[in-house]
Amino acid sequence: MARIRGIILLIQFTITVAITVLSMYIFRNHTHKVIKLWMKIQIRLLGIKIESVGKLDETCDLVLMNHQSLLDIIVMEYVHNRDLAWVAKKEIADLFFFGHIIKAPRMISIDRENKAGIMHLFKEVKDRLDKGRPIAMFPEGTRSDGTKMLKFKAGAKMVGNKYKLRVQPVIMLNTRNIVDSKKLTATPGTVKIIYLDPIQADKSTTWFEDTEIKMKEVFNKEIKNYAN
């Protein structure tokens, strides 16, 4: 049944993403409203329930999350009221058709193989911050297998330090069990979101390393409840 749901999800995604991308290009000044509507539809269609621990501080301009599923983005967009600017791999933006889900809402794509990539990232981040958009990043750099968190990359640390951002660390659990794009499976379920205390980025402190340790401690404690 999970596989059948996964195939239906793929078909549904293809159709609704096409409609969403087209709508964002038509209504260029209302892309966030279009995205929010699409995310609400996805949460309902997928049968997702949200369990929250802690409080989301929407004054933070940098959101750091663990990453294990496409559902991570859907859920965060659903619960966050501000117009998040996600940092994504250039490979995603370069995808035929689906890359427009990054381009249309003016998300940030980076080429990690390009030495000039960090300067491009700084420029893009400043532009979005100036427009009042918080930055959302996966410090692991890629999806994990859902059983553990990967070592953090330096990009999020550099962004936080460069612009002295207030950071909201977030842990999400059970998203991979609900939507696994690699296995092409989907099943209704509850996503648990744990909001850790916000922290001020400052290059004179070990805030990033401390945040990595704390996020992994919380994840490792909680993941036992979601083992397949």
PDB file of N, CA and C in Angstrom, residues 9 19 22 27 33 42 50 60 64 78 90 99 138 140 148 165 167 170 174-175 184 188 223:
ATOM      1  N   LEU A   9       1.495   9.625  -5.237  1.00  0.00           N
ATOM      2  CA  LEU A   9       2.127  10.879  -4.813  1.00  0.00           C
ATOM      3  C   LEU A   9       2.974  11.460  -5.928  1.00  0.00           C
ATOM      4  N   ILE A  19       1.324  23.137 -11.946  1.00  0.00           N
ATOM      5  CA  ILE A  19       0.342  24.201 -11.722  1.00  0.00           C
ATOM      6  C   ILE A  19       0.925  25.282 -10.819  1.00  0.00           C
ATOM      7  N   LEU A  22       3.659  27.388 -12.674  1.00  0.00           N
ATOM      8  CA  LEU A  22       2.986  28.293 -13.613  1.00  0.00           C
ATOM      9  C   LEU A  22       2.334  29.451 -12.861  1.00  0.00           C
ATOM     10  N   PHE A  27       1.795  35.062 -11.112  1.00  0.00           N
ATOM     11  CA  PHE A  27       1.594  35.970  -9.973  1.00  0.00           C
ATOM     12  C   PHE A  27       2.932  36.191  -9.277  1.00  0.00           C
ATOM     13  N   LYS A  33       2.384  33.230  -1.306  1.00  0.00           N
ATOM     14  CA  LYS A  33       1.001  32.790  -1.107  1.00  0.00           C
ATOM     15  C   LYS A  33       0.720  31.526  -1.913  1.00  0.00           C
ATOM     16  N   GLN A  42      -0.652  19.745   0.172  1.00  0.00           N
ATOM     17  CA  GLN A  42       0.166  18.550   0.333  1.00  0.00           C
ATOM     18  C   GLN A  42      -0.002  17.933   1.723  1.00  0.00           C
ATOM     19  N   ILE A  50       0.870  17.183  12.740  1.00  0.00           N
ATOM     20  CA  ILE A  50       2.066  17.829  13.285  1.00  0.00           C
ATOM     21  C   ILE A  50       2.049  17.785  14.809  1.00  0.00           C
ATOM     22  N   CYS A  60      13.872  34.891  13.931  1.00  0.00           N
ATOM     23  CA  CYS A  60      15.170  34.374  13.474  1.00  0.00           C
ATOM     24  C   CYS A  60      15.277  34.481  11.958  1.00  0.00           C
ATOM     25  N   LEU A  64      18.001  26.324  10.708  1.00  0.00           N
ATOM     26  CA  LEU A  64      18.848  25.160  10.450  1.00  0.00           C
ATOM     27  C   LEU A  64      18.066  23.894  10.790  1.00  0.00           C
ATOM     28  N   TYR A  78       4.887  24.859   5.736  1.00  0.00           N
ATOM     29  CA  TYR A  78       3.524  24.830   6.270  1.00  0.00           C
ATOM     30  C   TYR A  78       3.428  25.529   7.626  1.00  0.00           C
ATOM     31  N   LYS A  90      22.773  23.314  -6.796  1.00  0.00           N
ATOM     32  CA  LYS A  90      22.562  23.762  -8.163  1.00  0.00           C
ATOM     33  C   LYS A  90      21.961  22.647  -9.023  1.00  0.00           C
ATOM     34  N   GLY A  99      13.249  22.069 -11.804  1.00  0.00           N
ATOM     35  CA  GLY A  99      14.160  23.091 -11.314  1.00  0.00           C
ATOM     36  C   GLY A  99      13.489  24.433 -11.106  1.00  0.00           C
ATOM     37  N   PHE A 138      19.988  23.286   5.243  1.00  0.00           N
ATOM     38  CA  PHE A 138      20.251  21.975   5.811  1.00  0.00           C
ATOM     39  C   PHE A 138      21.763  21.889   6.032  1.00  0.00           C
ATOM     40  N   GLU A 140      23.659  19.685   7.052  1.00  0.00           N
ATOM     41  CA  GLU A 140      24.284  18.420   6.656  1.00  0.00           C
ATOM     42  C   GLU A 140      24.693  18.444   5.179  1.00  0.00           C
ATOM     43  N   LYS A 148      20.464   8.646  11.306  1.00  0.00           N
ATOM     44  CA  LYS A 148      21.458   9.463  11.997  1.00  0.00           C
ATOM     45  C   LYS A 148      21.625  10.778  11.241  1.00  0.00           C
ATOM     46  N   LEU A 165      23.480  36.500  12.211  1.00  0.00           N
ATOM     47  CA  LEU A 165      22.067  36.150  12.231  1.00  0.00           C
ATOM     48  C   LEU A 165      21.646  35.462  13.530  1.00  0.00           C
ATOM     49  N   VAL A 167      19.653  32.499  14.982  1.00  0.00           N
ATOM     50  CA  VAL A 167      19.458  31.180  14.378  1.00  0.00           C
ATOM     51  C   VAL A 167      18.415  30.351  15.132  1.00  0.00           C
ATOM     52  N   VAL A 170      16.179  23.430  14.276  1.00  0.00           N
ATOM     53  CA  VAL A 170      14.951  22.636  14.236  1.00  0.00           C
ATOM     54  C   VAL A 170      15.288  21.173  13.947  1.00  0.00           C
ATOM     55  N   ASN A 174      10.467  11.518  11.639  1.00  0.00           N
ATOM     56  CA  ASN A 174       9.483  10.670  10.972  1.00  0.00           C
ATOM     57  C   ASN A 174       9.148  11.088   9.548  1.00  0.00           C
ATOM     58  N   THR A 175       9.795  12.117   9.024  1.00  0.00           N
ATOM     59  CA  THR A 175       9.462  12.547   7.664  1.00  0.00           C
ATOM     60  C   THR A 175       9.856  11.497   6.626  1.00  0.00           C
ATOM     61  N   LEU A 184      10.242   5.385  -3.208  1.00  0.00           N
ATOM     62  CA  LEU A 184       8.957   5.751  -3.784  1.00  0.00           C
ATOM     63  C   LEU A 184       7.804   5.180  -2.959  1.00  0.00           C
ATOM     64  N   PRO A 188       0.452   7.911   5.492  1.00  0.00           N
ATOM     65  CA  PRO A 188       0.077   8.967   6.444  1.00  0.00           C
ATOM     66  C   PRO A 188       0.816   8.788   7.762  1.00  0.00           C
ATOM     67  N   ILE A 223      15.074   9.501  17.846  1.00  0.00           N
ATOM     68  CA  ILE A 223      14.932   8.639  16.674  1.00  0.00           C
ATOM     69  C   ILE A 223      14.574   7.205  17.055  1.00  0.00           C
TER      70      ILE A 223
END
